[in-house]
Coordinates of C-alpha atoms in Angstrom, one line a residue:
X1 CA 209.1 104.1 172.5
X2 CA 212.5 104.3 172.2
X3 CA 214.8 101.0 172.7
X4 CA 218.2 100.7 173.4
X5 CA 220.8 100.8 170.8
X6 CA 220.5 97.6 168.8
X7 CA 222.8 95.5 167.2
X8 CA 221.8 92.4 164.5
X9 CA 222.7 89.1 165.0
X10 CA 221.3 85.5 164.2
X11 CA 219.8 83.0 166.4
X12 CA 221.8 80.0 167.1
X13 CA 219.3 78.6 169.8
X14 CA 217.1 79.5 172.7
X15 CA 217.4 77.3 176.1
X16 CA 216.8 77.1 179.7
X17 CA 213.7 79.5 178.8
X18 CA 215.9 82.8 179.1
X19 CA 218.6 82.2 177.6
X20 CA 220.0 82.6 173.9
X21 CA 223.0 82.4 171.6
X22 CA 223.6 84.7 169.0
X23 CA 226.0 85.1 166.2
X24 CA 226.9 88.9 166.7
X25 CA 227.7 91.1 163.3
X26 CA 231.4 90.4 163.7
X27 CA 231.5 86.7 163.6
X28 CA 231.5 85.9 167.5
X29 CA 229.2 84.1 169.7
X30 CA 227.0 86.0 172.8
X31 CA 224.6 84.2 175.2
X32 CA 221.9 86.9 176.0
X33 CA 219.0 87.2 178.2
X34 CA 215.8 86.1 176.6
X35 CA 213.0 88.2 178.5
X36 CA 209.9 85.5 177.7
X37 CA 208.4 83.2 179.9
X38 CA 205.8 81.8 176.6
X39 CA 206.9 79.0 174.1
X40 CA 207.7 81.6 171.4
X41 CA 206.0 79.7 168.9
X42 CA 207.5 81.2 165.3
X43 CA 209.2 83.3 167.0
X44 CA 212.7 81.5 167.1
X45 CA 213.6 80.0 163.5
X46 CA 217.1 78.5 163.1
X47 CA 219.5 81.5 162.3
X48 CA 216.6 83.9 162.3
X49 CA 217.9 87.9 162.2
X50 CA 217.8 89.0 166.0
X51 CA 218.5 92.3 167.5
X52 CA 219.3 93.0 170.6
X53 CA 220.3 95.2 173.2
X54 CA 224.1 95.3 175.3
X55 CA 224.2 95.7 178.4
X56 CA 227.7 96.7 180.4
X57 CA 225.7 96.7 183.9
X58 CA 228.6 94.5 186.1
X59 CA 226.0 92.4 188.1
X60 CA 224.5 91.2 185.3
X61 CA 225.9 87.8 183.8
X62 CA 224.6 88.5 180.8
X63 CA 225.1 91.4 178.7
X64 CA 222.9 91.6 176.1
X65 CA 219.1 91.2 175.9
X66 CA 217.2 90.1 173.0
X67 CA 214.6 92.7 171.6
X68 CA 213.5 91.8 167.9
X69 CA 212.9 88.9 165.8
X70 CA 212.4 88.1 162.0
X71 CA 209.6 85.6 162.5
X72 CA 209.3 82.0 160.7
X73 CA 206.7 83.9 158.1
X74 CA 209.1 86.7 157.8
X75 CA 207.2 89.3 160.1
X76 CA 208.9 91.4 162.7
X77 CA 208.2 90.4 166.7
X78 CA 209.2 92.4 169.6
X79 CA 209.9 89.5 172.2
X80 CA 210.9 91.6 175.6
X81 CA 207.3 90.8 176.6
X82 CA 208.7 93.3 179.5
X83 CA 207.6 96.2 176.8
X84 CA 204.2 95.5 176.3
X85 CA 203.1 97.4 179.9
X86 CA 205.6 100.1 178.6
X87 CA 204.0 100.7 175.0
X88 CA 200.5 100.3 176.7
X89 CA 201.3 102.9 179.1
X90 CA 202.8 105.4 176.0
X91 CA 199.8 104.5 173.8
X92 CA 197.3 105.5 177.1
X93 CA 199.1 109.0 177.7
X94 CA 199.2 110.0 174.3
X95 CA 195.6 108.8 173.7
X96 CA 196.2 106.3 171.5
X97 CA 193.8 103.8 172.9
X98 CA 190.7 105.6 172.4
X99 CA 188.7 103.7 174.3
X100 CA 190.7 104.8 177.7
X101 CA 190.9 108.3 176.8
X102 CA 190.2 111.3 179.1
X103 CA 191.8 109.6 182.8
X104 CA 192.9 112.1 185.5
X105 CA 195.4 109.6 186.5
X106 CA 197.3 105.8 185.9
X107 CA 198.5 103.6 188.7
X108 CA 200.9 100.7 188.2
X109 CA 200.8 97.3 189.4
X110 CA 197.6 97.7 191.3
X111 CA 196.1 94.8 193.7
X112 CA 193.2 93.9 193.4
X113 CA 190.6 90.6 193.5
X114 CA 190.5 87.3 195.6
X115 CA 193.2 85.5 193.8
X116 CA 196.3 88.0 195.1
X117 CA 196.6 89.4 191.9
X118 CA 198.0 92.7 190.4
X119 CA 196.7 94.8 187.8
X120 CA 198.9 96.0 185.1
X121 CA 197.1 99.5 185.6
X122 CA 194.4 101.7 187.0
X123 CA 193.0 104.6 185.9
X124 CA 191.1 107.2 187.3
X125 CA 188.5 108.8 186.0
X126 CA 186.0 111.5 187.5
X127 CA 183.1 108.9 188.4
X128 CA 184.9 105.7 188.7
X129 CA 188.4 103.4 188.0
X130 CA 189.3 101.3 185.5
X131 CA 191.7 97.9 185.9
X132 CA 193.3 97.2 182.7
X133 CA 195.2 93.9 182.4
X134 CA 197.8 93.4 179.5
X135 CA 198.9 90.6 177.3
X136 CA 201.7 90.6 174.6
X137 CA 201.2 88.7 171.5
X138 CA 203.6 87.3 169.4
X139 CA 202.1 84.0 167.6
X140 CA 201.2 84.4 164.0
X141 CA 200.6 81.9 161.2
X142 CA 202.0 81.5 157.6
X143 CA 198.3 81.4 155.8
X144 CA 197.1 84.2 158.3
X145 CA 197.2 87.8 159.0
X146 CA 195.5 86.7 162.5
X147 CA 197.4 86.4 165.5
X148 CA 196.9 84.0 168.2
X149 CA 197.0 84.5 172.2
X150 CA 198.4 82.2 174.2
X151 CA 201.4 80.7 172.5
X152 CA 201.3 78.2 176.1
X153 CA 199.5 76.9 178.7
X154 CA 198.9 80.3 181.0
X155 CA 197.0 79.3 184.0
X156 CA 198.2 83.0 185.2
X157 CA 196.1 84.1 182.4
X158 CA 193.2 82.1 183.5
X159 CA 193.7 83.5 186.8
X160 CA 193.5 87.5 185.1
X161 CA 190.5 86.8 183.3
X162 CA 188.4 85.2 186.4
X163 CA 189.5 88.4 188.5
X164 CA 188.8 90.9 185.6
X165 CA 185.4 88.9 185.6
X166 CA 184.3 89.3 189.0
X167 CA 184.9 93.1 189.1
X168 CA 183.0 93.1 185.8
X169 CA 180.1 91.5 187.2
X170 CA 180.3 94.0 190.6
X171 CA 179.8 96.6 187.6
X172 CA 183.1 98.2 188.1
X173 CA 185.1 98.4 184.2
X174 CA 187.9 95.7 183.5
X175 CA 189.6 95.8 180.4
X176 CA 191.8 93.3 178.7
X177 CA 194.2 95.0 176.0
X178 CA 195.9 92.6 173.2
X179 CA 199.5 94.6 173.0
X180 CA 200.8 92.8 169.6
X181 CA 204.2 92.7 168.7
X182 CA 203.9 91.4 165.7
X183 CA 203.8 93.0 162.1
X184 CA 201.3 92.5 159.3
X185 CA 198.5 91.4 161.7
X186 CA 195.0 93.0 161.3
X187 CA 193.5 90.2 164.0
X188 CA 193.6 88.4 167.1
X189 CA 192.1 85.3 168.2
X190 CA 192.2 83.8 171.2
X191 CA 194.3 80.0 170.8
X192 CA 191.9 77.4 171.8
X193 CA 194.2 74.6 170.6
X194 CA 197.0 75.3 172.6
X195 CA 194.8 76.5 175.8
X196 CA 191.4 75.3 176.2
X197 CA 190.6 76.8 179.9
X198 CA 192.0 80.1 179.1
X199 CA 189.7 80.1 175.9
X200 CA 186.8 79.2 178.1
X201 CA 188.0 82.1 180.4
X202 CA 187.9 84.7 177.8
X203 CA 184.7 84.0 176.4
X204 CA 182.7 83.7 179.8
X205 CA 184.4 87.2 180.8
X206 CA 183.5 88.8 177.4
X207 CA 179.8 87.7 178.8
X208 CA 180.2 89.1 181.7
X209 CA 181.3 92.8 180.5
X210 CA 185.3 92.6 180.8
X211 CA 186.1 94.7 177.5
X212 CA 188.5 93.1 174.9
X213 CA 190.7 95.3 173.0
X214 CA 193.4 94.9 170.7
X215 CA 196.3 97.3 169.4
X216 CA 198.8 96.7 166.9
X217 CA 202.5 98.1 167.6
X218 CA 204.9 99.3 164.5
X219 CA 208.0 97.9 164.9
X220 CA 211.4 99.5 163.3
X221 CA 214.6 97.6 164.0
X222 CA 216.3 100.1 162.0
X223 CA 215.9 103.5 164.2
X224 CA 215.0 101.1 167.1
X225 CA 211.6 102.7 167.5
X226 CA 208.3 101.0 168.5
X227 CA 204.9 101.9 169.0
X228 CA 201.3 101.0 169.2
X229 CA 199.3 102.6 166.8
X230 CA 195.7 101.1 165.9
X231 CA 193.1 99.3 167.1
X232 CA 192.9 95.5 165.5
X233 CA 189.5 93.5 165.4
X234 CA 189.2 91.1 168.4
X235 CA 187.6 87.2 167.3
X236 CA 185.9 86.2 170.0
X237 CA 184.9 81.9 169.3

């Protein structure tokens, strides 16, 4: 995927949840849009390198959008959490996710279950259909090349998992997919001390048959470029 032009800055603070000030290359002060709902948990150091993207669209009140991060432990996090669907969706029509190859054809925003909720995608296949759910991950750890998922409190989480679950247990395939946009991880666990219930979730769906997959993106500021590119091992506690 290619991102908008970016432009390097460094973080002066996050607040309100979506917003952020940046010190721009030049020496002047932006407020941007900060396109994550979590906690960003390492993700937001004090003057931390940022890069993000301009925007000159008039009814927007803010014109720039944060993209990148240098993380806490010095690892590169894409935090638009809005491009996780996008580089799942890349990664699934060039067959990177192997375990989803070989579709006939991919549906967005889907419903689907009891609890009004919307898969992230179906696929088609000749016999049968697929809902795939996606999660972006951004919480690492200084003594760990495991990352961690959630870096909050998601009861919208909880709620994916149950309805992944039931269709699971009707026998039709549900699959969960890790999107991490985070550098230097070979891992991902699932972060029982910040979110106990969605733990519990995720293991009693991994019972019941939802798959788990994880896939690590490449991330370069530089040519603004990023991509998921292999599997990672999935810890299930």
């Amino acid at each position: 995927m290619q991102l908008p032009p970016l432009e390097e800055g460094r973080l002066v603070k996050r607040y309100k949840r979506f917003f952020a000030d940046v010190i721009c290359a030049d020496g002047s002060e932006l407020t941007i849009h900060c396109p994550n709902t979590g906690s960003m948990l390492n993700c937001m150091p004090a003057n931390a390198r940022v890069w993000f993207s301009r925007n000159d669209d008039p009814k927007r009140k803010l014109k720039g959008t944060w993209e990148l991060v240098e993380t806490a432990h010095g690892r590169l996090a894409c935090v638009n959490t809005g491009r996780a669907n996008a580089l799942v969706e890349e990664a699934l029509r060039n067959g990177v996710i192997t375990e989803l190859q070989g579709f006939d054809q991919l549906k967005r925003e889907v419903k689907y279950g009891d609890e009004n909720s919307r898969a992230d995608f179906r696929l088609s296949f000749a016999q049968q259909a697929v809902y795939v759910e996606v999660k972006s991950v951004t919480l690492g750890f200084a003594d760990s090349t495991t990352a961690a998922f959630p870096d909050a409190v998601t009861s919208r989480g909880a709620r994916h998992l149950r309805e992944l679950m039931a269709l699971a247990q009707a026998g039709e395939p549900a699959v969960l997919i890790y999107c991490v946009n985070l550098s230097g991880i070979d891992s991902v666990r699932v972060a029982q001390e910040i979110d106990q219930l969605y733990a519990q979730a995720l293991t009693e769906a991994a019972k019941a048959g939802v798959q788990i997959l994880a896939y690590a993106a490449d991330i370069d500021p530089h040519n603004g470029r990023i991509a998921l590119s292999h599997p990672l091992k999935v810890i299930l506690e």
